Tab-separated table of C-alpha atoms and ligand atoms in Angstrom:
chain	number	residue	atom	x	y	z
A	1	UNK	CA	-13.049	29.539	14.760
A	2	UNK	CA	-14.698	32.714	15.208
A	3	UNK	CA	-17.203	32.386	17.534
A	4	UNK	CA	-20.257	34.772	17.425
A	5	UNK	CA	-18.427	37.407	19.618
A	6	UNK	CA	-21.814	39.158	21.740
A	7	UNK	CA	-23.802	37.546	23.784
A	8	UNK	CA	-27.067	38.695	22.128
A	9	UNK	CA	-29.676	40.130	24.412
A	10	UNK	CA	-32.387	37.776	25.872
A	11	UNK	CA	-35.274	39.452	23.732
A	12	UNK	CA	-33.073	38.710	20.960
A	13	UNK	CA	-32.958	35.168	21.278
A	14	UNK	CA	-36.766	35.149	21.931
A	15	UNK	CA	-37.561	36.533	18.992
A	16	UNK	CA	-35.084	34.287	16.851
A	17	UNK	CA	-36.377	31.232	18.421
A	18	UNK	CA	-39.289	32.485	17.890
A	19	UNK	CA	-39.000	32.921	14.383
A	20	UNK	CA	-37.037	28.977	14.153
A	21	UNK	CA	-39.898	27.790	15.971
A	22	UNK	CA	-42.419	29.279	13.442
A	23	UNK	CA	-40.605	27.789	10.533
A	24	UNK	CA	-40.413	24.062	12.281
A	25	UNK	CA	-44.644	24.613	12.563
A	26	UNK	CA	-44.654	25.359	8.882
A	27	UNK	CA	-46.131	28.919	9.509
A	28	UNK	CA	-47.192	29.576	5.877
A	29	UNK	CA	-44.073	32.149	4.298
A	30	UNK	CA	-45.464	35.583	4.096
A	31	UNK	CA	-43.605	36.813	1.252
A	32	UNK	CA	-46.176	37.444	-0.405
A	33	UNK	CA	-47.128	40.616	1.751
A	34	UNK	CA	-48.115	43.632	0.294
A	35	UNK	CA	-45.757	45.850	2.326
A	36	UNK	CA	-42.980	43.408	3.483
A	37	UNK	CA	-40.665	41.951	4.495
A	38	UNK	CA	-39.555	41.627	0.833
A	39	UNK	CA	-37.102	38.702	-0.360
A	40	UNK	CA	-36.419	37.194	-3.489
A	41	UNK	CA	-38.258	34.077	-4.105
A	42	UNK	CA	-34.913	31.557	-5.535
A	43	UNK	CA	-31.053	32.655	-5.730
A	44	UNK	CA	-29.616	30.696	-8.169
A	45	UNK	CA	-25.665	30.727	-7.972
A	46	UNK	CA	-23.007	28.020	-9.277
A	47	UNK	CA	-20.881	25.896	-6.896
A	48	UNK	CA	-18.210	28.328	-5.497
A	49	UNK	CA	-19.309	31.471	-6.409
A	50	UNK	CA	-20.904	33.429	-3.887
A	51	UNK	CA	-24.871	34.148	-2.619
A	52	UNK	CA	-25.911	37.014	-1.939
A	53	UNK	CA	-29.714	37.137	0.338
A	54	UNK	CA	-30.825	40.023	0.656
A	55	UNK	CA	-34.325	41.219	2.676
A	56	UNK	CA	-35.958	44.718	2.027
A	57	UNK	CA	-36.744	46.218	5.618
A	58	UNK	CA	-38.101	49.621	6.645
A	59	UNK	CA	-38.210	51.806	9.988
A	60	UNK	CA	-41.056	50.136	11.670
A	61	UNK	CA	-38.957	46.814	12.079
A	62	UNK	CA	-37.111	46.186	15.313
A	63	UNK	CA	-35.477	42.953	15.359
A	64	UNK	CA	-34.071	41.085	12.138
A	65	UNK	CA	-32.359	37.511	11.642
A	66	UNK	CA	-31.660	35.222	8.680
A	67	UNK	CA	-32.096	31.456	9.034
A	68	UNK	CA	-30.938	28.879	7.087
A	69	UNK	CA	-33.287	26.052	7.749
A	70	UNK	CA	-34.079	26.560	11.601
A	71	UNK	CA	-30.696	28.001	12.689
A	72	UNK	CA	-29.940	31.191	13.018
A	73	UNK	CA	-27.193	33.052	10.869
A	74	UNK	CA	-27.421	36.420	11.800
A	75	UNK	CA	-29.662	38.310	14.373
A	76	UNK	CA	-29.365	41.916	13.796
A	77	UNK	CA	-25.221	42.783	13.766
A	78	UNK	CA	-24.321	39.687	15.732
A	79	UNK	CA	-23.397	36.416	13.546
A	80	UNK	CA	-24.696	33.212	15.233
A	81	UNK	CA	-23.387	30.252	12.991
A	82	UNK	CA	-19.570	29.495	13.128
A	83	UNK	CA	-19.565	29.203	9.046
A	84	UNK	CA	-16.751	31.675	8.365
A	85	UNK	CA	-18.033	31.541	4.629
A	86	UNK	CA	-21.380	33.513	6.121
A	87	UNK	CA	-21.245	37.483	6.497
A	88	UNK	CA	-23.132	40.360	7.105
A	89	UNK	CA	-23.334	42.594	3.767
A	90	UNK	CA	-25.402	45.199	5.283
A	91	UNK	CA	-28.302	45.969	8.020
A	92	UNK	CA	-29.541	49.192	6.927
A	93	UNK	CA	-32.610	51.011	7.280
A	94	UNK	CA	-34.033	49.700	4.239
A	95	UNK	CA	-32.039	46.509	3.945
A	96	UNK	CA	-30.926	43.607	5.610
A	97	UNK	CA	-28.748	41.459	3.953
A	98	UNK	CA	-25.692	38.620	4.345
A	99	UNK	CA	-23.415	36.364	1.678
A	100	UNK	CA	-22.813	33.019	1.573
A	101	UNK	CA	-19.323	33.028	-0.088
A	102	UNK	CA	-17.867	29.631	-1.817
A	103	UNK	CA	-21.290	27.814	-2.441
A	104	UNK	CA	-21.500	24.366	-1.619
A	105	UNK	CA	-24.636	22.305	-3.051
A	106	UNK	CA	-25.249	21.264	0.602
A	107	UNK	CA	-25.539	24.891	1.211
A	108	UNK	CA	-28.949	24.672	-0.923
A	109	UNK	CA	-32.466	25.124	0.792
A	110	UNK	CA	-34.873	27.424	2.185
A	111	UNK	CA	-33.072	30.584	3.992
A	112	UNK	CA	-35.589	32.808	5.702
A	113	UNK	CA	-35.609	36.419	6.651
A	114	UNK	CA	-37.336	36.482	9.803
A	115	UNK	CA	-38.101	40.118	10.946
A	116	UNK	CA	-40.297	41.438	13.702
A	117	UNK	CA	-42.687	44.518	13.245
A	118	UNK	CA	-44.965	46.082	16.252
A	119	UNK	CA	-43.910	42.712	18.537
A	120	UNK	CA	-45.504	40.500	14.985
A	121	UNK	CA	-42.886	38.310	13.622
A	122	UNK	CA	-43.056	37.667	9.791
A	123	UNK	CA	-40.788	35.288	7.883
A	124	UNK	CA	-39.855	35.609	4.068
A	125	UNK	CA	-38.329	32.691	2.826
A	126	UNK	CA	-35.574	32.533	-0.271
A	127	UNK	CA	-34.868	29.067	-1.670
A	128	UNK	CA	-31.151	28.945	-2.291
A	129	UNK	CA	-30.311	27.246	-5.992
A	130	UNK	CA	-26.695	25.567	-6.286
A	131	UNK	CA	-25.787	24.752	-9.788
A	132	UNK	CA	-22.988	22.325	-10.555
A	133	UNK	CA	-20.721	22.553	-13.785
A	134	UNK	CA	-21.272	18.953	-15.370
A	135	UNK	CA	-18.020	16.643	-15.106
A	136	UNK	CA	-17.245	13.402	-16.748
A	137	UNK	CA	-16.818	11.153	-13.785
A	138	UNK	CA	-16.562	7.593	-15.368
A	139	UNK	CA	-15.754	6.642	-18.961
A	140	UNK	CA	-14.902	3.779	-20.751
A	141	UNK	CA	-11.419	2.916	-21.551
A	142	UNK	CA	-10.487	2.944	-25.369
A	143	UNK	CA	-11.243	-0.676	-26.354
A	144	UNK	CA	-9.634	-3.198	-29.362
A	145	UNK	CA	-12.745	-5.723	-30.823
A	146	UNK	CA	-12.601	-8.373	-33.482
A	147	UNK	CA	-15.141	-7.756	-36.150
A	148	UNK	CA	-18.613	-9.071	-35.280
A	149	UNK	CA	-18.580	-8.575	-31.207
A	150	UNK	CA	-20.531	-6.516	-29.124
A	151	UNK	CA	-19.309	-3.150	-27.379
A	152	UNK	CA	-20.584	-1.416	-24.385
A	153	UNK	CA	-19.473	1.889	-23.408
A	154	UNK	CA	-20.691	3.801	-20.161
A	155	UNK	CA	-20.288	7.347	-19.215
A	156	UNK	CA	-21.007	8.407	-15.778
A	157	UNK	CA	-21.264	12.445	-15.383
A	158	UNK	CA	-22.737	14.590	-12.205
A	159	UNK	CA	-24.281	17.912	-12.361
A	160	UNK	CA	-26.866	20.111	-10.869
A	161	UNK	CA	-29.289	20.086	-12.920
A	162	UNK	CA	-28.841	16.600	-13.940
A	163	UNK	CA	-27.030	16.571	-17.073
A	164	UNK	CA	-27.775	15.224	-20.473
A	165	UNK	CA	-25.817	12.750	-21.677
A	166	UNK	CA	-24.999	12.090	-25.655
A	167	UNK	CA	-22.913	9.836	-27.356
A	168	UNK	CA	-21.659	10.327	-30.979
A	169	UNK	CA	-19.573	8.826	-33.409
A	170	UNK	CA	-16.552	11.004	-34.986
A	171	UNK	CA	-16.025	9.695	-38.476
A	172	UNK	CA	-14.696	10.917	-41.260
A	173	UNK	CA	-18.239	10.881	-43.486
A	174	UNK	CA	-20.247	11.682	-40.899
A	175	UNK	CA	-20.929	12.852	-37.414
A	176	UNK	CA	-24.216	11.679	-35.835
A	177	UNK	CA	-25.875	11.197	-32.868
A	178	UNK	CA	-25.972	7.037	-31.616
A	179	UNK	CA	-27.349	7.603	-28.468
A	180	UNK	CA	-29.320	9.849	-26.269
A	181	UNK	CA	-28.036	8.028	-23.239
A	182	UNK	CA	-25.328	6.932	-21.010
A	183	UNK	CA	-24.676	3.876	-22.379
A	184	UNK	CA	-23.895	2.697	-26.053
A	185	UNK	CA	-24.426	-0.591	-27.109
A	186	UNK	CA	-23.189	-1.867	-30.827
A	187	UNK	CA	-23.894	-5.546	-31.320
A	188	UNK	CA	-22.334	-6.803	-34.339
A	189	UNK	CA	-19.860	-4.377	-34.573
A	190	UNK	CA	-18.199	-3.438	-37.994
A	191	UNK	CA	-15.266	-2.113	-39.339
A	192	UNK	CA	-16.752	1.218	-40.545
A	193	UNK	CA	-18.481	1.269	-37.174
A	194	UNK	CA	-14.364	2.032	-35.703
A	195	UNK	CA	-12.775	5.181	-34.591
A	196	UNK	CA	-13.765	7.573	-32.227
A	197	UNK	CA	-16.739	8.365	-29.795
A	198	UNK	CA	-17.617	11.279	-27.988
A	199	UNK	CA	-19.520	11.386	-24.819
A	200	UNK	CA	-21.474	15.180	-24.249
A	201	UNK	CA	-22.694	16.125	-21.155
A	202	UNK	CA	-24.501	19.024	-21.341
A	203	UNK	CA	-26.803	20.540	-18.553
A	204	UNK	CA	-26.962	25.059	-18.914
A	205	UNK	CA	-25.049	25.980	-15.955
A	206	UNK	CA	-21.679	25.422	-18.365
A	207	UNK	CA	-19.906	24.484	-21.683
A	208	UNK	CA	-20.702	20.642	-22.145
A	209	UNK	CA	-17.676	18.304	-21.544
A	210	UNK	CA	-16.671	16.217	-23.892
A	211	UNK	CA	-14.105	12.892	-24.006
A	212	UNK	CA	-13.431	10.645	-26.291
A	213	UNK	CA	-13.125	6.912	-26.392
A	214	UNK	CA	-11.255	4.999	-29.114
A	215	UNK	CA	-12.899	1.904	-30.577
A	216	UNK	CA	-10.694	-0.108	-33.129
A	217	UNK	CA	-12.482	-2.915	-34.927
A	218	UNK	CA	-9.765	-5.678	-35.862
A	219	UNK	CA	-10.912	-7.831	-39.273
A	220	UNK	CA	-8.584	-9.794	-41.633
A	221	UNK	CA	-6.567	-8.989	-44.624
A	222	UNK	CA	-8.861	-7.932	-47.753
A	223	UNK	CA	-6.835	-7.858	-51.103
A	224	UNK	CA	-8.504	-4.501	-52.761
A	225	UNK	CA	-5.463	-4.112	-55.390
A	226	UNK	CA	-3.093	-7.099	-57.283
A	227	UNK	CA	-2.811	-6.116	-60.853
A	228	UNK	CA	-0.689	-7.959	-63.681
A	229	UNK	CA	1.401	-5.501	-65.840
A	230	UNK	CA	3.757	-6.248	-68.665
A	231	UNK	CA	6.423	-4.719	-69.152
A	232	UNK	CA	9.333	-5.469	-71.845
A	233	UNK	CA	12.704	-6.547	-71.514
A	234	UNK	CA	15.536	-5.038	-69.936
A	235	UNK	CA	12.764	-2.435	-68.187
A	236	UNK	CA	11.420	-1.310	-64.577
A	237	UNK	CA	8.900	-3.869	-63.645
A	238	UNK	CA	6.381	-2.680	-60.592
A	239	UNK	CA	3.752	-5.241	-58.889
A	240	UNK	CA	1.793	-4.083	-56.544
A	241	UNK	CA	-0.519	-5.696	-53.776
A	242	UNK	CA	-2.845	-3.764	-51.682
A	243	UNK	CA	-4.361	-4.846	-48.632
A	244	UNK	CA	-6.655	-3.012	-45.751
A	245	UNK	CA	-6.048	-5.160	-42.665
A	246	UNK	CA	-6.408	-3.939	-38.651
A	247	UNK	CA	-4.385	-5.025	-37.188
A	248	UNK	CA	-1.890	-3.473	-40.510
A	249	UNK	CA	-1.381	-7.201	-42.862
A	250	UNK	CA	2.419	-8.512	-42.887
A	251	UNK	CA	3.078	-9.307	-46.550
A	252	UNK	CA	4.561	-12.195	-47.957
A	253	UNK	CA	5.577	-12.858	-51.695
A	254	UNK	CA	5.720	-15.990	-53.793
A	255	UNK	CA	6.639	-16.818	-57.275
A	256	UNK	CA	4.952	-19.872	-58.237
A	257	UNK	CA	5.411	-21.801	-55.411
A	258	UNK	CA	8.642	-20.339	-54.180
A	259	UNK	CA	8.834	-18.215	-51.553
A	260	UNK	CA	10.491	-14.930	-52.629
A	261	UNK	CA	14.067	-14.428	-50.163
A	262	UNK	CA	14.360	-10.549	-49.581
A	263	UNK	CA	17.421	-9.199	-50.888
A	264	UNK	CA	17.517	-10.769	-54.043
A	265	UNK	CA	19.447	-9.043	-56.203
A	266	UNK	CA	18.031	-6.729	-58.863
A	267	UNK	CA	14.198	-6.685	-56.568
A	268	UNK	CA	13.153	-4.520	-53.876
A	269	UNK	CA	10.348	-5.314	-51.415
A	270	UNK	CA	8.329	-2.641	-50.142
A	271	UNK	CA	6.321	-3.228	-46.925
A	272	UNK	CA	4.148	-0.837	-45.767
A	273	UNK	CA	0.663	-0.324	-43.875
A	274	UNK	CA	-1.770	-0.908	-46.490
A	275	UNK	CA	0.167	-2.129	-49.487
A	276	UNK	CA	3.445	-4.068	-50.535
A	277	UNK	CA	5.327	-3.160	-53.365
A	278	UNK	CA	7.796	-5.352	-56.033
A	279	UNK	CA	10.383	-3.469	-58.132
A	280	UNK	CA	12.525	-5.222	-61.183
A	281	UNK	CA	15.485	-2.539	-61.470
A	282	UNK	CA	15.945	-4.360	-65.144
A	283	UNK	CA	13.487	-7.307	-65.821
A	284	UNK	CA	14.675	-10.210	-67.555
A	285	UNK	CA	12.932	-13.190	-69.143
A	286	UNK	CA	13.564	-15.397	-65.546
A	287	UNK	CA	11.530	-12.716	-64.275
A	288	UNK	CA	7.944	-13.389	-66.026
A	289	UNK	CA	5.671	-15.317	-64.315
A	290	UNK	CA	2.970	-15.978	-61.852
A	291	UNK	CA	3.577	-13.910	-58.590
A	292	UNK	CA	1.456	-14.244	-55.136
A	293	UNK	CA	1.080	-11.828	-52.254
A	294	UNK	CA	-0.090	-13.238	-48.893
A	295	UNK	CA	-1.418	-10.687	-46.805
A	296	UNK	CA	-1.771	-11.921	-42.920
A	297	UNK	CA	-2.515	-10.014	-39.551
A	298	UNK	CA	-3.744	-12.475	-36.054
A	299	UNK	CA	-7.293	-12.655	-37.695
A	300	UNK	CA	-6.286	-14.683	-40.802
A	301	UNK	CA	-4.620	-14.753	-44.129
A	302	UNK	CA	-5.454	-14.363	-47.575
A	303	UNK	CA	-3.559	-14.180	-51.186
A	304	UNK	CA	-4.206	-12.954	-54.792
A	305	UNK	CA	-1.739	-13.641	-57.638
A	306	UNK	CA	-0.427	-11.426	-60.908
A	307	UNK	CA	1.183	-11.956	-63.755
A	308	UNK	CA	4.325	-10.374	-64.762
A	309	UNK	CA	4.199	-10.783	-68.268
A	310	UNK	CA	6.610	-9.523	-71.166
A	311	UNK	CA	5.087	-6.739	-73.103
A	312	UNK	CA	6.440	-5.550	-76.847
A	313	UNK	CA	8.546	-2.167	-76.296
A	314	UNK	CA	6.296	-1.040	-79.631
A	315	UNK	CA	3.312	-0.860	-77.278
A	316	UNK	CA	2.376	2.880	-76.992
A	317	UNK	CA	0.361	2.892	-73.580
A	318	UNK	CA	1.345	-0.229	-71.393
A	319	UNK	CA	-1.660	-2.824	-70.471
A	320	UNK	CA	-3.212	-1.883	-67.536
A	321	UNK	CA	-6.248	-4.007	-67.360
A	322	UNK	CA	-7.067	-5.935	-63.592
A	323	UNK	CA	-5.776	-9.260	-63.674
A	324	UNK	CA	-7.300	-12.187	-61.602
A	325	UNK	CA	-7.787	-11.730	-58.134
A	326	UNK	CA	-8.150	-14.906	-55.667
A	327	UNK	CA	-10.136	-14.021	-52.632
A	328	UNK	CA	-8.645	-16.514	-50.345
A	329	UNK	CA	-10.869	-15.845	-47.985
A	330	UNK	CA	-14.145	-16.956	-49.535
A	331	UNK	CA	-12.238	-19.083	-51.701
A	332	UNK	CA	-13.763	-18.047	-54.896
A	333	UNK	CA	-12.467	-16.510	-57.992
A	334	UNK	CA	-13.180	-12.587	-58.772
A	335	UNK	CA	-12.020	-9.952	-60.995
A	336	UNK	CA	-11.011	-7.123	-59.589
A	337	UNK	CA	-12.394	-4.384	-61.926
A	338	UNK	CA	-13.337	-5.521	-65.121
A	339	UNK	CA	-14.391	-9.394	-65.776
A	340	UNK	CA	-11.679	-9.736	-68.488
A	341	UNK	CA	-7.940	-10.708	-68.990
A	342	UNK	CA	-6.327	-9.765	-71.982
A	343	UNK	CA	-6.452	-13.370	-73.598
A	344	UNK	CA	-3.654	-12.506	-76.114
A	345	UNK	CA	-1.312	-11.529	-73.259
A	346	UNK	CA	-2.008	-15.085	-71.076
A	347	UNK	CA	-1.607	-16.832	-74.278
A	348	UNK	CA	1.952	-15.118	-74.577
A	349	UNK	CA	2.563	-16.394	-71.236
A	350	UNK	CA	1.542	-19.643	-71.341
A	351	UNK	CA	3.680	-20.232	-74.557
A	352	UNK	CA	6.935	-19.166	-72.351
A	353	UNK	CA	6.302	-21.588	-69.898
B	401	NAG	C1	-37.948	28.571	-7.323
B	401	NAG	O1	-37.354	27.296	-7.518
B	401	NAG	C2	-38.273	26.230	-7.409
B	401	NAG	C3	-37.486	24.965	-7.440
B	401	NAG	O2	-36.485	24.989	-8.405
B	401	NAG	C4	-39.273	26.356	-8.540
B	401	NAG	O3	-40.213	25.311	-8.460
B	401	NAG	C5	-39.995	27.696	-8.427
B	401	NAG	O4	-40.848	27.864	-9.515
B	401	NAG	C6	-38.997	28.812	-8.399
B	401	NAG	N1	-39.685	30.064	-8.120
B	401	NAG	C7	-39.478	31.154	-8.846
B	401	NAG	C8	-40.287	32.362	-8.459
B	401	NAG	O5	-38.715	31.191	-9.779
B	402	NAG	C1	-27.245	25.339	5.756
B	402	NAG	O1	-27.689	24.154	6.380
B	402	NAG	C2	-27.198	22.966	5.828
B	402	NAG	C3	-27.886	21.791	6.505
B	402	NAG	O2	-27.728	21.847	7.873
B	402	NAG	C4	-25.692	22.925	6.040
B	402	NAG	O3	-25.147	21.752	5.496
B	402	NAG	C5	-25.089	24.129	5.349
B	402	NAG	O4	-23.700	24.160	5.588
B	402	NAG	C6	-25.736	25.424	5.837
B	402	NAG	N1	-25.231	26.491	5.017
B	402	NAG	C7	-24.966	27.699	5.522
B	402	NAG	C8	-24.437	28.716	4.562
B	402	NAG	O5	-25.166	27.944	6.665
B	403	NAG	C1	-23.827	-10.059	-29.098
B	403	NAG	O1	-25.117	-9.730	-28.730
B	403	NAG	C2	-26.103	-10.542	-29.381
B	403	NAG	C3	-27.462	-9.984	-29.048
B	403	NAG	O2	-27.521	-9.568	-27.738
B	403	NAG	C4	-25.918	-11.978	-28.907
B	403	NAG	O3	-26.875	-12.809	-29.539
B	403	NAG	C5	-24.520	-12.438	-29.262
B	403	NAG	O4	-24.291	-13.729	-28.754
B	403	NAG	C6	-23.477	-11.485	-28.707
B	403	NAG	N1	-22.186	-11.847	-29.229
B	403	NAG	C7	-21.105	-11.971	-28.454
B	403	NAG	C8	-19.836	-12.319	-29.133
B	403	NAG	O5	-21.151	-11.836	-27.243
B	404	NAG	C1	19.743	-4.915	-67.885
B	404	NAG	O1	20.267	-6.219	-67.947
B	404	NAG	C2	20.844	-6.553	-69.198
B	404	NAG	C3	21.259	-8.023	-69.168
B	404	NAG	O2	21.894	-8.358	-67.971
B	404	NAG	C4	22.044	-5.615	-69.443
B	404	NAG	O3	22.585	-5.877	-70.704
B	404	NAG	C5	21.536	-4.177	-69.388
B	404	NAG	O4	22.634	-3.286	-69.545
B	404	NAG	C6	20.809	-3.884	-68.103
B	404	NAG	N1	20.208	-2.572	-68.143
B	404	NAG	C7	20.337	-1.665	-67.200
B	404	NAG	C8	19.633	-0.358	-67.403
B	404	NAG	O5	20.987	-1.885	-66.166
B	405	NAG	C1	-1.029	-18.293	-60.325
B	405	NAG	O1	-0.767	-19.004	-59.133
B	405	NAG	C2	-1.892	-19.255	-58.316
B	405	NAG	C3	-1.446	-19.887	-57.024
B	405	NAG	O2	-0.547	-20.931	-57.262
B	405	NAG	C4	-2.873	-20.122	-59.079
B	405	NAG	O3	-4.008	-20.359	-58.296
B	405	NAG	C5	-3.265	-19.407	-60.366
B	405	NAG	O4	-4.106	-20.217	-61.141
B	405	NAG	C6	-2.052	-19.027	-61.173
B	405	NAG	N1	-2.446	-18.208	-62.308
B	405	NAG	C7	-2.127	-18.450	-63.552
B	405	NAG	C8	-2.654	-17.506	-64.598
B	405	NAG	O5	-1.433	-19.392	-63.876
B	406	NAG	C1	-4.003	-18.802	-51.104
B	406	NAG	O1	-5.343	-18.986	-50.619
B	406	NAG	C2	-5.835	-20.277	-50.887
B	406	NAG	C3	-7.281	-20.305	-50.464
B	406	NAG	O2	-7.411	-19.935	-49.118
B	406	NAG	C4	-5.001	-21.335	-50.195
B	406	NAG	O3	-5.491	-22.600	-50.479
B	406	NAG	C5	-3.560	-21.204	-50.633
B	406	NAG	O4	-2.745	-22.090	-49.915
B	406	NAG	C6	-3.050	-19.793	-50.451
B	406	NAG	N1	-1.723	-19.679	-51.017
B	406	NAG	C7	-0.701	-19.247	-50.314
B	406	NAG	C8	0.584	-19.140	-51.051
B	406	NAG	O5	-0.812	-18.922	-49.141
C-alpha cells in the first residue's frame, strides 16, 4: 500500500480539518461564487471508467485539498487516502485537479474542493454520478405448460439509473409489447400464446439487454387434413392425415377395424411431425375401403376416417372433394371443407361392400 509518503505540515492539516469540519456543519457550498473556487456541479461517469474532478484556482490561493465526503484525498501535492485508484492530475496555478480511475458506484457522492484564500476557507462541492450498464440478473427458465394453465415469468435486472423493464412476445405475426413490467402473467394460456419472450432492460447509460425465455404450450392432437380420394385400379393410391399436436401426435392407422401392421407389402407408412402419409404402390380392389388415422400425443387422442374408393380411369381430373372428418375429440361429426360427399362415389362404395 502506498502510504501518503510526507508528513504534511501542521498548517496543512489545520486547514484540511478545517475544511472536513466545515463540511460535517453543513457550511452552505460556495460554488456559486462569483470569482471562485470554480467546480463542476455533477460528473457523471459509468462504472469503471475513470473521473476526472477538477477545481479552477488562481494565485491568491494558498492551500488546496479535495475531499470525498469528510476525508481528505489530496492536500496540495501530498495524497492522504490509501485508494491507489486516486491521483493527482495536476495542481497548477490555475487548476487543481485529481482522477478517480476504475469507478465504483460506492465511489458516488459529494467530493469537495476545499481551498483557502487570504486565511478564508471556501469549499466547492462536485456530486460524483456512477452509472451502471443494465444486466439481466434473474430470469425465468424456459417452461413446458398444458393448454389452459397459468404462466409467470420474472426478470430481475440492476442498473444505475434503475432500468426499465419490458417483456414481449416474438411471434411469427406479430411482435408486441405484453408487459411494461418485471413480471408476466398469462392465465389461460393458449397455444398461439407459445414461443418465445423477450425480456428488455433498458436504462441510457447502454444498449438494452435482452434474453429470451421459451414457452411451449402442449394441447392434443387436432385432425386439420383426412381426405378420401379415388383412385382406379392397378394405380398409386395416397391418403393422407394431418395433425398439429405439441407434443408432435404418434400416428396410428386402421382399416375398418383392423389395425394396419407396418410393412405390409405393397403400402408405405409415412410418419412425420405434423402429418402421416399412406402409399398403394399398385391399388387393388382389397384395397378400397374405410381407413382411420389416430393421432395421439400424452394430452389425448383423436381419429378421422377416409375413404379409399375406386375411381373410373376415364375420369379427367381425379375427385378431390373433403370427405368426412370425425372430430374425436368433441365427438361430433364435421366436414372438413365443404359440407358435401360426392353421393355417387359412397354409393359406389357401399355397393362393393
Ligand atoms: C446534479 O445531480 C443531481 C442528482 O442527480 C441533480 O438533482 C442535479 O440537478 C444535478 N445538477 C446539475 C447542475 O446538473
Ligand atoms: C469515497 O467514500 C466512500 C464512502 O466512504 C468510499 O466507499 C469510497 O471508496 C470513496 N471513494 C474514493 C474515490 O475515495
Ligand atoms: C389460473 O389463474 C386463475 C385466475 O387467477 C385461477 O382462477 C385458476 O384456478 C388458475 N389455474 C390454474 C391451473 O392454476
Ligand atoms: C399391379 O398389380 C397387378 C395385379 O397384381 C399387376 O398385374 C400389375 O402388373 C401391377 N402393376 C404394376 C405397375 O406393378
Ligand atoms: C368409417 O369408419 C368409421 C370408424 O369405424 C365410422 O365411424 C364411419 O362411419 C365409417 N365411414 C363410412 C363412410 O362407412
Ligand atoms: C375414434 O374416436 C371416437 C370418439 O372419440 C372413439 O369412440 C373411437 O374409439 C375412436 N376410434 C379409434 C380407432 O380410436
Amino acid at each position: 500500500m502506498a502510504q501518503a509518503n510526507v508528513h504534511p505540515p501542521v498548517s496543512w492539516v489545520i486547514f484540511a480539518g478545517m475544511a472536513a469540519l466545515l463540511l460535517s456543519q453543513g457550511v452552505p457550498v460556495r460554488s456559486g461564487d462569483a470569482a471562485f473556487p470554480k467546480a463542476m456541479d455533477n460528473v457523471t461517469v459509468r462504472q469503471g471508467e475513470s473521473a476526472t474532478l477538477r477545481c479552477s484556482v488562481d494565485n491568491r490561493v494558498t492551500r488546496v485539498a479535495w475531499l470525498n465526503r469528510s476525508s481528505i484525498l489530496y492536500a496540495g501535492n501530498d495524497k492522504w487516502c490509501l485508494d491507489p485508484r486516486v491521483v493527482l492530475l495536476a495542481n497548477t496555478k490555475t487548476q487543481y485537479s485529481i482522477q478517480i480511475k476504475d469507478v465504483d458506484v460506492y465511489d458516488e457522492g459529494p467530493y469537495t474542493c476545499s481551498v483557502q484564500t487570504d486565511n478564508h476557507p471556501k469549499t466547492s462541492r462536485v456530486h460524483l454520478i456512477v452509472q451502471v450498464s443494465p444486466k439481466i440478473i434473474e430470469i425465468s427458465s424456459d417452461i413446458s405448460i398444458n393448454e389452459g394453465g397459468n404462466v409467470s415469468l420474472t426478470c430481475i435486472a440492476t442498473g444505475r439509473p434503475d432500468p426499465t423493464i419490458t417483456w414481449r412476445h416474438i411471434s411469427p405475426k406479430a411482435v408486441g409489447f405484453v408487459s411494461e413490467d418485471e413480471y408476466l402473467e398469462i392465465t389461460g394460456i393458449t397455444r398461439e400464446q407459445s414461443g418465445e419472450y423477450e425480456c428488455s432492460a433498458s436504462n441510457d447509460v447502454a444498449a438494452p439487454v435482452v434474453q429470451r425465455v421459451k414457452v411451449t404450450v402442449n394441447y392434443p392432437p387436432y385432425i386439420s387434413d383426412a381426405k378420401s380420394t379415388g383412385v382406379p385400379v392397378g394405380q398409386k393410391g395416397i391418403l393422407q392425415c394431418e395433425a398439429s399436436a405439441v407434443p408432435s401426435a404418434e400416428f396410428q392407422w386402421y382399416k375398418d377395424d383392423k389395425r394396419l401392421a407396418a410393412g405390409q407389402k405393397g403400402l408405405k407408412v409415412e410418419n412425420e411431425a405434423f402429418f402421416s402419409r399412406l402409399t398403394f404402390f399398385n391399388v387393388s380392389e382389397q384395397d378400397y375401403g374405410n381407413y382411420t388415422c389416430v393421432a395421439s400425443n400424452q394430452l389425448g387422442n383423436t381419429n378421422a376416417s377416409m375413404i379409399l374408393y375406386e375411381e373410373t380411369t376415364t375420369a379427367l381430373t381425379p375427385w378431390k372433394g373433403p370427405g368426412a372428418v370425425h372430430d374425436g375429440n368433441n365427438g361430433a361429426w364435421r366436414r372438413a371443407g365443404g359440407a358435401w360427399l360426392l353421393p355417387l362415389s359412397l354409393a359406389h362404395l357401399l355397393l362393393k361392400f
